[in-house]
Amino acid sequence: PVLKRLGFEVHEDPKTSNPIGKFENITFNIPNPEVEQSFETPLEYAKEINADILLNSDPDADRFGIMVKHHGEWVFVNGNEMAGILCEYVIQKKKDPQGVVIKTAVTTNLLKNICEAHGVRLIGDLLVGYKYIGAEMNKLEQEGNIDHLLMGCEESHGYIAGNYVRDKDATTAAIWFAELAAELKAEGRTIIDYLEDVYKKYGYFRNYLTEVRMLGAIGLERIRKIQNTLRAEPPKMIGEFEVERMQDYLENLPILSETDRNSKDLMVFHLKPFRNVL
């Protein structure tokens, strides 16, 4: 409804836009825009109507995803790529010398390069979860600087702007991407072209996400053992990469609750640049 009110031509996929909790027409029954397969059914409709972009959200419309038709092929844009695109777009549009961008620690450091180039303040070492971004927004509000918030984001397809909610919001991201796509179309370009320009200006970043699932009590015990071992005996190498330093989020932090402890049970390994000498 918001995009329609703003004048965009919007078509709802008839198979996946119904408010039925079974999600029977979505691959794996997982309506999560982080999962590329969640686009498979609406992509058929997008091809049928010759759409330019395909916008996708989860059922409560906080996570947001996009596919873009680029040179006749449909391209999935992951959460880190979307964050880089939006960061550059919003900074260029707002031109606020006191602007602030907020991200979690697991979100691409492409944002760091973009913010440094524009002199924008980045709050970028937060734990995973939008409550931590919301807490930083509370601080900005107390300082009287909330109006300088340009955006908040995390790699799991969550984006935010403005001062009306302390959680990720697909509506904002949908508006921004629709605006950007329209502007680029008038120039004969696409969002993928825009992303390539961002990489050329600020450096190329490779995004790879994987997971190992350990279920139940046995899985929990294995996780604890792995975490304890990594802390007691930090690896010096990960594959061919030398570990420069390890950042442990459990160190020197007050533990407010068991939930808080679980969130802070996080280690980030910073690797030295790898150069293959021929």
PDB file of C-alpha atoms in Angstrom:
ATOM      1  CA  PRO A   1       0.000   0.000   0.000  1.00  0.00           C
ATOM      2  CA  VAL A   2       2.788   2.464   0.797  1.00  0.00           C
ATOM      3  CA  LEU A   3       4.493   1.997  -2.564  1.00  0.00           C
ATOM      4  CA  LYS A   4       1.188   2.400  -4.381  1.00  0.00           C
ATOM      5  CA  ARG A   5       0.468   5.636  -2.515  1.00  0.00           C
ATOM      6  CA  LEU A   6       3.884   6.895  -3.568  1.00  0.00           C
ATOM      7  CA  GLY A   7       3.025   6.291  -7.219  1.00  0.00           C
ATOM      8  CA  PHE A   8       4.930   3.094  -7.980  1.00  0.00           C
ATOM      9  CA  GLU A   9       3.402   0.425 -10.192  1.00  0.00           C
ATOM     10  CA  VAL A  10       3.058  -2.535  -7.853  1.00  0.00           C
ATOM     11  CA  HIS A  11       1.858  -6.050  -8.662  1.00  0.00           C
ATOM     12  CA  GLU A  12       1.219  -8.579  -5.894  1.00  0.00           C
ATOM     13  CA  ASP A  13       2.064 -12.183  -6.651  1.00  0.00           C
ATOM     14  CA  PRO A  14      -1.284 -14.021  -6.460  1.00  0.00           C
ATOM     15  CA  LYS A  15       0.274 -17.213  -5.078  1.00  0.00           C
ATOM     16  CA  THR A  16       2.238 -15.760  -2.163  1.00  0.00           C
ATOM     17  CA  SER A  17       0.469 -12.524  -1.188  1.00  0.00           C
ATOM     18  CA  ASN A  18      -2.402 -14.262   0.611  1.00  0.00           C
ATOM     19  CA  PRO A  19      -2.479 -13.982   4.440  1.00  0.00           C
ATOM     20  CA  ILE A  20      -2.440 -17.739   5.105  1.00  0.00           C
ATOM     21  CA  GLY A  21       0.030 -19.036   7.688  1.00  0.00           C
ATOM     22  CA  LYS A  22       0.748 -22.319   5.918  1.00  0.00           C
ATOM     23  CA  PHE A  23       2.903 -20.609   3.273  1.00  0.00           C
ATOM     24  CA  GLU A  24       2.045 -23.540   1.048  1.00  0.00           C
ATOM     25  CA  ASN A  25       3.234 -21.853  -2.164  1.00  0.00           C
ATOM     26  CA  ILE A  26       6.668 -20.894  -0.846  1.00  0.00           C
ATOM     27  CA  THR A  27       9.642 -23.228  -1.239  1.00  0.00           C
ATOM     28  CA  PHE A  28      10.361 -25.094   2.019  1.00  0.00           C
ATOM     29  CA  ASN A  29       7.385 -23.149   3.509  1.00  0.00           C
ATOM     30  CA  ILE A  30       9.936 -20.581   4.680  1.00  0.00           C
ATOM     31  CA  PRO A  31       8.819 -17.028   3.819  1.00  0.00           C
ATOM     32  CA  ASN A  32      12.160 -15.483   4.765  1.00  0.00           C
ATOM     33  CA  PRO A  33      13.806 -13.109   2.254  1.00  0.00           C
ATOM     34  CA  GLU A  34      17.226 -14.189   3.535  1.00  0.00           C
ATOM     35  CA  VAL A  35      16.517 -17.516   1.833  1.00  0.00           C
ATOM     36  CA  GLU A  36      16.940 -17.149  -1.919  1.00  0.00           C
ATOM     37  CA  GLN A  37      14.489 -20.011  -2.561  1.00  0.00           C
ATOM     38  CA  SER A  38      11.699 -17.920  -1.000  1.00  0.00           C
ATOM     39  CA  PHE A  39      11.739 -15.892  -4.240  1.00  0.00           C
ATOM     40  CA  GLU A  40      11.114 -18.863  -6.541  1.00  0.00           C
ATOM     41  CA  THR A  41       7.313 -18.657  -6.728  1.00  0.00           C
ATOM     42  CA  PRO A  42       6.941 -14.848  -7.009  1.00  0.00           C
ATOM     43  CA  LEU A  43       9.812 -14.835  -9.510  1.00  0.00           C
ATOM     44  CA  GLU A  44       7.611 -16.778 -11.942  1.00  0.00           C
ATOM     45  CA  TYR A  45       5.025 -13.992 -11.717  1.00  0.00           C
ATOM     46  CA  ALA A  46       7.686 -11.276 -12.013  1.00  0.00           C
ATOM     47  CA  LYS A  47       8.883 -12.823 -15.266  1.00  0.00           C
ATOM     48  CA  GLU A  48       5.315 -13.129 -16.522  1.00  0.00           C
ATOM     49  CA  ILE A  49       4.566  -9.404 -16.058  1.00  0.00           C
ATOM     50  CA  ASN A  50       8.073  -8.297 -17.140  1.00  0.00           C
ATOM     51  CA  ALA A  51       8.832  -6.597 -13.811  1.00  0.00           C
ATOM     52  CA  ASP A  52      12.014  -4.641 -13.086  1.00  0.00           C
ATOM     53  CA  ILE A  53      12.521  -5.618  -9.449  1.00  0.00           C
ATOM     54  CA  LEU A  54      11.029  -8.201  -7.111  1.00  0.00           C
ATOM     55  CA  LEU A  55      10.500  -7.117  -3.491  1.00  0.00           C
ATOM     56  CA  ASN A  56       9.996  -9.699  -0.778  1.00  0.00           C
ATOM     57  CA  SER A  57       9.363  -9.552   2.965  1.00  0.00           C
ATOM     58  CA  ASP A  58       8.646 -11.997   5.745  1.00  0.00           C
ATOM     59  CA  PRO A  59       5.074 -12.223   7.130  1.00  0.00           C
ATOM     60  CA  ASP A  60       5.473  -9.476   9.749  1.00  0.00           C
ATOM     61  CA  ALA A  61       7.252  -7.214   7.244  1.00  0.00           C
ATOM     62  CA  ASP A  62      10.446  -6.527   9.140  1.00  0.00           C
ATOM     63  CA  ARG A  63      12.993  -8.439   7.019  1.00  0.00           C
ATOM     64  CA  PHE A  64      13.257  -7.309   3.423  1.00  0.00           C
ATOM     65  CA  GLY A  65      14.760  -8.840   0.294  1.00  0.00           C
ATOM     66  CA  ILE A  66      15.113  -8.001  -3.381  1.00  0.00           C
ATOM     67  CA  MET A  67      15.907  -9.534  -6.752  1.00  0.00           C
ATOM     68  CA  VAL A  68      16.837  -7.363  -9.703  1.00  0.00           C
ATOM     69  CA  LYS A  69      16.535  -7.967 -13.427  1.00  0.00           C
ATOM     70  CA  HIS A  70      19.989  -7.184 -14.776  1.00  0.00           C
ATOM     71  CA  HIS A  71      20.870  -7.668 -18.462  1.00  0.00           C
ATOM     72  CA  GLY A  72      17.902 -10.019 -18.818  1.00  0.00           C
ATOM     73  CA  GLU A  73      18.876 -12.205 -15.811  1.00  0.00           C
ATOM     74  CA  TRP A  74      17.382 -12.110 -12.327  1.00  0.00           C
ATOM     75  CA  VAL A  75      19.977 -11.514  -9.606  1.00  0.00           C
ATOM     76  CA  PHE A  76      19.495 -12.099  -5.867  1.00  0.00           C
ATOM     77  CA  VAL A  77      20.986  -9.381  -3.634  1.00  0.00           C
ATOM     78  CA  ASN A  78      22.068 -10.557  -0.189  1.00  0.00           C
ATOM     79  CA  GLY A  79      21.734  -8.647   3.082  1.00  0.00           C
ATOM     80  CA  ASN A  80      25.278  -7.280   3.166  1.00  0.00           C
ATOM     81  CA  GLU A  81      25.086  -6.126  -0.450  1.00  0.00           C
ATOM     82  CA  MET A  82      21.780  -4.399   0.264  1.00  0.00           C
ATOM     83  CA  ALA A  83      23.320  -2.679   3.301  1.00  0.00           C
ATOM     84  CA  GLY A  84      26.161  -1.292   1.181  1.00  0.00           C
ATOM     85  CA  ILE A  85      23.770  -0.055  -1.491  1.00  0.00           C
ATOM     86  CA  LEU A  86      21.488   1.668   1.019  1.00  0.00           C
ATOM     87  CA  CYS A  87      24.355   3.189   2.990  1.00  0.00           C
ATOM     88  CA  GLU A  88      25.774   4.888  -0.100  1.00  0.00           C
ATOM     89  CA  TYR A  89      22.323   5.912  -1.359  1.00  0.00           C
ATOM     90  CA  VAL A  90      21.125   7.431   1.918  1.00  0.00           C
ATOM     91  CA  ILE A  91      24.374   9.264   2.644  1.00  0.00           C
ATOM     92  CA  GLN A  92      24.342  10.763  -0.854  1.00  0.00           C
ATOM     93  CA  LYS A  93      20.679  11.806  -0.499  1.00  0.00           C
ATOM     94  CA  LYS A  94      20.769  13.198   3.049  1.00  0.00           C
ATOM     95  CA  LYS A  95      24.158  14.923   2.906  1.00  0.00           C
ATOM     96  CA  ASP A  96      24.114  15.318   6.697  1.00  0.00           C
ATOM     97  CA  PRO A  97      27.577  16.205   8.093  1.00  0.00           C
ATOM     98  CA  GLN A  98      26.429  14.901  11.482  1.00  0.00           C
ATOM     99  CA  GLY A  99      24.902  11.729  10.037  1.00  0.00           C
ATOM    100  CA  VAL A 100      25.041   8.447  11.945  1.00  0.00           C
ATOM    101  CA  VAL A 101      24.914   4.868  10.616  1.00  0.00           C
ATOM    102  CA  ILE A 102      24.464   1.889  12.965  1.00  0.00           C
ATOM    103  CA  LYS A 103      25.315  -1.734  12.199  1.00  0.00           C
ATOM    104  CA  THR A 104      26.040  -5.006  13.980  1.00  0.00           C
ATOM    105  CA  ALA A 105      29.488  -6.609  14.147  1.00  0.00           C
ATOM    106  CA  VAL A 106      28.568  -9.337  11.649  1.00  0.00           C
ATOM    107  CA  THR A 107      27.419  -6.826   9.034  1.00  0.00           C
ATOM    108  CA  THR A 108      29.816  -5.981   6.195  1.00  0.00           C
ATOM    109  CA  ASN A 109      32.637  -3.521   6.843  1.00  0.00           C
ATOM    110  CA  LEU A 110      31.936  -2.050   3.435  1.00  0.00           C
ATOM    111  CA  LEU A 111      29.815   0.356   5.477  1.00  0.00           C
ATOM    112  CA  LYS A 112      32.918   1.374   7.413  1.00  0.00           C
ATOM    113  CA  ASN A 113      34.700   2.349   4.190  1.00  0.00           C
ATOM    114  CA  ILE A 114      31.667   4.267   2.910  1.00  0.00           C
ATOM    115  CA  CYS A 115      31.157   6.162   6.166  1.00  0.00           C
ATOM    116  CA  GLU A 116      34.850   7.050   6.507  1.00  0.00           C
ATOM    117  CA  ALA A 117      34.911   8.409   2.955  1.00  0.00           C
ATOM    118  CA  HIS A 118      31.974  10.709   3.714  1.00  0.00           C
ATOM    119  CA  GLY A 119      32.916  11.677   7.257  1.00  0.00           C
ATOM    120  CA  VAL A 120      29.831   9.961   8.655  1.00  0.00           C
ATOM    121  CA  ARG A 121      29.858   8.505  12.169  1.00  0.00           C
ATOM    122  CA  LEU A 122      29.537   4.718  12.241  1.00  0.00           C
ATOM    123  CA  ILE A 123      28.451   2.762  15.299  1.00  0.00           C
ATOM    124  CA  GLY A 124      29.535  -0.604  14.012  1.00  0.00           C
ATOM    125  CA  ASP A 125      30.591  -3.123  16.633  1.00  0.00           C
ATOM    126  CA  LEU A 126      27.205  -4.099  18.044  1.00  0.00           C
ATOM    127  CA  LEU A 127      26.085  -7.563  19.026  1.00  0.00           C
ATOM    128  CA  VAL A 128      23.651  -9.425  16.797  1.00  0.00           C
ATOM    129  CA  GLY A 129      20.043  -8.360  17.312  1.00  0.00           C
ATOM    130  CA  TYR A 130      18.016  -5.238  16.673  1.00  0.00           C
ATOM    131  CA  LYS A 131      17.597  -4.519  20.391  1.00  0.00           C
ATOM    132  CA  TYR A 132      21.223  -3.402  20.373  1.00  0.00           C
ATOM    133  CA  ILE A 133      20.591  -1.039  17.470  1.00  0.00           C
ATOM    134  CA  GLY A 134      17.483   0.192  19.293  1.00  0.00           C
ATOM    135  CA  ALA A 135      19.571   0.854  22.407  1.00  0.00           C
ATOM    136  CA  GLU A 136      21.961   3.032  20.376  1.00  0.00           C
ATOM    137  CA  MET A 137      18.967   4.903  18.974  1.00  0.00           C
ATOM    138  CA  ASN A 138      17.827   5.536  22.540  1.00  0.00           C
ATOM    139  CA  LYS A 139      21.244   7.047  23.292  1.00  0.00           C
ATOM    140  CA  LEU A 140      21.065   9.256  20.198  1.00  0.00           C
ATOM    141  CA  GLU A 141      17.624  10.427  21.270  1.00  0.00           C
ATOM    142  CA  GLN A 142      18.867  11.260  24.771  1.00  0.00           C
ATOM    143  CA  GLU A 143      21.730  13.245  23.224  1.00  0.00           C
ATOM    144  CA  GLY A 144      19.303  15.108  20.976  1.00  0.00           C
ATOM    145  CA  ASN A 145      20.885  13.600  17.851  1.00  0.00           C
ATOM    146  CA  ILE A 146      18.235  11.112  16.744  1.00  0.00           C
ATOM    147  CA  ASP A 147      17.336  13.211  13.701  1.00  0.00           C
ATOM    148  CA  HIS A 148      20.849  12.577  12.399  1.00  0.00           C
ATOM    149  CA  LEU A 149      20.287   8.814  12.214  1.00  0.00           C
ATOM    150  CA  LEU A 150      20.664   7.918   8.546  1.00  0.00           C
ATOM    151  CA  MET A 151      20.053   4.189   8.827  1.00  0.00           C
ATOM    152  CA  GLY A 152      20.525   1.102  10.948  1.00  0.00           C
ATOM    153  CA  CYS A 153      21.103  -2.363   9.516  1.00  0.00           C
ATOM    154  CA  GLU A 154      22.143  -5.958  10.069  1.00  0.00           C
ATOM    155  CA  GLU A 155      23.161  -8.566   7.532  1.00  0.00           C
ATOM    156  CA  SER A 156      20.027 -10.654   8.136  1.00  0.00           C
ATOM    157  CA  HIS A 157      18.060  -8.333   5.824  1.00  0.00           C
ATOM    158  CA  GLY A 158      17.019  -5.849   8.518  1.00  0.00           C
ATOM    159  CA  TYR A 159      16.994  -2.082   7.880  1.00  0.00           C
ATOM    160  CA  ILE A 160      15.668   0.964   9.693  1.00  0.00           C
ATOM    161  CA  ALA A 161      15.417   4.739   9.380  1.00  0.00           C
ATOM    162  CA  GLY A 162      13.645   7.537  11.163  1.00  0.00           C
ATOM    163  CA  ASN A 163      12.536   7.806  14.777  1.00  0.00           C
ATOM    164  CA  TYR A 164       9.251   5.935  14.961  1.00  0.00           C
ATOM    165  CA  VAL A 165      10.229   2.319  15.695  1.00  0.00           C
ATOM    166  CA  ARG A 166      13.088   0.461  17.370  1.00  0.00           C
ATOM    167  CA  ASP A 167      12.996  -2.593  15.136  1.00  0.00           C
ATOM    168  CA  LYS A 168      13.818  -3.440  11.552  1.00  0.00           C
ATOM    169  CA  ASP A 169      11.215  -2.326   9.038  1.00  0.00           C
ATOM    170  CA  ALA A 170      10.741  -3.679   5.514  1.00  0.00           C
ATOM    171  CA  THR A 171       8.622  -0.693   4.482  1.00  0.00           C
ATOM    172  CA  THR A 172      11.489   1.780   4.680  1.00  0.00           C
ATOM    173  CA  ALA A 173      13.832  -0.454   2.695  1.00  0.00           C
ATOM    174  CA  ALA A 174      11.129  -1.103   0.077  1.00  0.00           C
ATOM    175  CA  ILE A 175      10.655   2.640  -0.466  1.00  0.00           C
ATOM    176  CA  TRP A 176      14.382   3.293  -0.768  1.00  0.00           C
ATOM    177  CA  PHE A 177      14.998   0.474  -3.212  1.00  0.00           C
ATOM    178  CA  ALA A 178      11.959   1.415  -5.317  1.00  0.00           C
ATOM    179  CA  GLU A 179      13.178   5.014  -5.485  1.00  0.00           C
ATOM    180  CA  LEU A 180      16.721   3.995  -6.375  1.00  0.00           C
ATOM    181  CA  ALA A 181      15.566   1.492  -9.003  1.00  0.00           C
ATOM    182  CA  ALA A 182      13.351   4.142 -10.624  1.00  0.00           C
ATOM    183  CA  GLU A 183      16.154   6.705 -10.723  1.00  0.00           C
ATOM    184  CA  LEU A 184      18.570   4.167 -12.202  1.00  0.00           C
ATOM    185  CA  LYS A 185      16.060   2.944 -14.787  1.00  0.00           C
ATOM    186  CA  ALA A 186      15.787   6.501 -16.103  1.00  0.00           C
ATOM    187  CA  GLU A 187      19.555   6.343 -16.643  1.00  0.00           C
ATOM    188  CA  GLY A 188      19.411   2.916 -18.289  1.00  0.00           C
ATOM    189  CA  ARG A 189      21.073   1.275 -15.276  1.00  0.00           C
ATOM    190  CA  THR A 190      20.112  -1.194 -12.541  1.00  0.00           C
ATOM    191  CA  ILE A 191      20.736  -1.687  -8.844  1.00  0.00           C
ATOM    192  CA  ILE A 192      23.445  -4.233  -9.748  1.00  0.00           C
ATOM    193  CA  ASP A 193      25.243  -1.523 -11.728  1.00  0.00           C
ATOM    194  CA  TYR A 194      24.960   0.703  -8.651  1.00  0.00           C
ATOM    195  CA  LEU A 195      26.445  -2.006  -6.424  1.00  0.00           C
ATOM    196  CA  GLU A 196      29.387  -2.429  -8.789  1.00  0.00           C
ATOM    197  CA  ASP A 197      29.987   1.327  -8.650  1.00  0.00           C
ATOM    198  CA  VAL A 198      29.989   1.158  -4.844  1.00  0.00           C
ATOM    199  CA  TYR A 199      32.623  -1.599  -4.940  1.00  0.00           C
ATOM    200  CA  LYS A 200      34.757   0.379  -7.372  1.00  0.00           C
ATOM    201  CA  LYS A 201      34.682   3.425  -5.089  1.00  0.00           C
ATOM    202  CA  TYR A 202      35.144   1.802  -1.676  1.00  0.00           C
ATOM    203  CA  GLY A 203      36.682  -1.640  -2.264  1.00  0.00           C
ATOM    204  CA  TYR A 204      35.383  -5.097  -3.094  1.00  0.00           C
ATOM    205  CA  PHE A 205      33.870  -7.242  -0.368  1.00  0.00           C
ATOM    206  CA  ARG A 206      33.077 -10.940  -0.563  1.00  0.00           C
ATOM    207  CA  ASN A 207      30.086 -12.055   1.495  1.00  0.00           C
ATOM    208  CA  TYR A 208      29.706 -15.683   2.487  1.00  0.00           C
ATOM    209  CA  LEU A 209      27.298 -17.005   5.091  1.00  0.00           C
ATOM    210  CA  THR A 210      27.077 -20.559   6.347  1.00  0.00           C
ATOM    211  CA  GLU A 211      25.788 -22.356   9.424  1.00  0.00           C
ATOM    212  CA  VAL A 212      26.217 -25.576  11.365  1.00  0.00           C
ATOM    213  CA  ARG A 213      23.095 -26.681  13.222  1.00  0.00           C
ATOM    214  CA  MET A 214      23.494 -28.465  16.564  1.00  0.00           C
ATOM    215  CA  LEU A 215      20.115 -29.384  17.983  1.00  0.00           C
ATOM    216  CA  GLY A 216      18.889 -30.274  21.452  1.00  0.00           C
ATOM    217  CA  ALA A 217      20.806 -30.802  24.687  1.00  0.00           C
ATOM    218  CA  ILE A 218      23.621 -32.685  22.945  1.00  0.00           C
ATOM    219  CA  GLY A 219      23.981 -29.869  20.428  1.00  0.00           C
ATOM    220  CA  LEU A 220      24.086 -27.276  23.210  1.00  0.00           C
ATOM    221  CA  GLU A 221      26.823 -29.185  24.985  1.00  0.00           C
ATOM    222  CA  ARG A 222      28.857 -29.383  21.760  1.00  0.00           C
ATOM    223  CA  ILE A 223      28.459 -25.641  21.219  1.00  0.00           C
ATOM    224  CA  ARG A 224      29.706 -24.895  24.734  1.00  0.00           C
ATOM    225  CA  LYS A 225      32.701 -27.163  24.236  1.00  0.00           C
ATOM    226  CA  ILE A 226      33.590 -25.504  20.933  1.00  0.00           C
ATOM    227  CA  GLN A 227      33.274 -21.993  22.379  1.00  0.00           C
ATOM    228  CA  ASN A 228      35.305 -22.856  25.479  1.00  0.00           C
ATOM    229  CA  THR A 229      38.048 -24.440  23.367  1.00  0.00           C
ATOM    230  CA  LEU A 230      38.253 -21.452  21.033  1.00  0.00           C
ATOM    231  CA  ARG A 231      38.639 -19.134  24.015  1.00  0.00           C
ATOM    232  CA  ALA A 232      41.204 -21.299  25.785  1.00  0.00           C
ATOM    233  CA  GLU A 233      43.206 -22.097  22.648  1.00  0.00           C
ATOM    234  CA  PRO A 234      42.522 -19.439  19.985  1.00  0.00           C
ATOM    235  CA  PRO A 235      43.559 -20.659  16.523  1.00  0.00           C
ATOM    236  CA  LYS A 236      46.563 -19.042  14.939  1.00  0.00           C
ATOM    237  CA  MET A 237      45.431 -20.013  11.456  1.00  0.00           C
ATOM    238  CA  ILE A 238      42.013 -20.453   9.838  1.00  0.00           C
ATOM    239  CA  GLY A 239      42.638 -22.354   6.643  1.00  0.00           C
ATOM    240  CA  GLU A 240      45.369 -20.461   4.815  1.00  0.00           C
ATOM    241  CA  PHE A 241      44.678 -17.255   6.706  1.00  0.00           C
ATOM    242  CA  GLU A 242      46.711 -16.072   9.690  1.00  0.00           C
ATOM    243  CA  VAL A 243      44.644 -14.788  12.609  1.00  0.00           C
ATOM    244  CA  GLU A 244      45.648 -11.214  13.440  1.00  0.00           C
ATOM    245  CA  ARG A 245      43.482 -10.898  16.557  1.00  0.00           C
ATOM    246  CA  MET A 246      40.402 -12.312  18.220  1.00  0.00           C
ATOM    247  CA  GLN A 247      37.621 -10.091  19.562  1.00  0.00           C
ATOM    248  CA  ASP A 248      35.708 -11.748  22.412  1.00  0.00           C
ATOM    249  CA  TYR A 249      32.396 -10.090  23.256  1.00  0.00           C
ATOM    250  CA  LEU A 250      32.219 -11.793  26.664  1.00  0.00           C
ATOM    251  CA  GLU A 251      35.282  -9.903  27.889  1.00  0.00           C
ATOM    252  CA  ASN A 252      34.930  -6.821  30.081  1.00  0.00           C
ATOM    253  CA  LEU A 253      31.161  -6.624  29.647  1.00  0.00           C
ATOM    254  CA  PRO A 254      28.467  -6.705  32.338  1.00  0.00           C
ATOM    255  CA  ILE A 255      26.180  -9.717  31.906  1.00  0.00           C
ATOM    256  CA  LEU A 256      22.618  -8.501  32.452  1.00  0.00           C
ATOM    257  CA  SER A 257      20.835 -11.845  32.067  1.00  0.00           C
ATOM    258  CA  GLU A 258      21.259 -15.346  30.663  1.00  0.00           C
ATOM    259  CA  THR A 259      19.742 -14.114  27.399  1.00  0.00           C
ATOM    260  CA  ASP A 260      22.328 -11.346  27.372  1.00  0.00           C
ATOM    261  CA  ARG A 261      25.081 -13.890  28.058  1.00  0.00           C
ATOM    262  CA  ASN A 262      23.966 -15.969  25.065  1.00  0.00           C
ATOM    263  CA  SER A 263      24.036 -12.886  22.818  1.00  0.00           C
ATOM    264  CA  LYS A 264      27.540 -12.011  24.000  1.00  0.00           C
ATOM    265  CA  ASP A 265      28.896 -15.531  23.520  1.00  0.00           C
ATOM    266  CA  LEU A 266      30.469 -14.311  20.310  1.00  0.00           C
ATOM    267  CA  MET A 267      34.018 -14.270  18.983  1.00  0.00           C
ATOM    268  CA  VAL A 268      35.151 -12.433  15.874  1.00  0.00           C
ATOM    269  CA  PHE A 269      38.431 -13.440  14.234  1.00  0.00           C
ATOM    270  CA  HIS A 270      40.242 -10.761  12.256  1.00  0.00           C
ATOM    271  CA  LEU A 271      42.519 -12.231   9.609  1.00  0.00           C
ATOM    272  CA  LYS A 272      45.636 -10.840   8.011  1.00  0.00           C
ATOM    273  CA  PRO A 273      45.333 -10.081   4.284  1.00  0.00           C
ATOM    274  CA  PHE A 274      46.213 -13.076   2.151  1.00  0.00           C
ATOM    275  CA  ARG A 275      48.370 -12.505  -0.903  1.00  0.00           C
ATOM    276  CA  ASN A 276      49.071 -15.347  -3.266  1.00  0.00           C
ATOM    277  CA  VAL A 277      52.562 -14.669  -4.577  1.00  0.00           C
ATOM    278  CA  LEU A 278      53.086 -16.242  -7.995  1.00  0.00           C
TER     279      LEU A 278
END
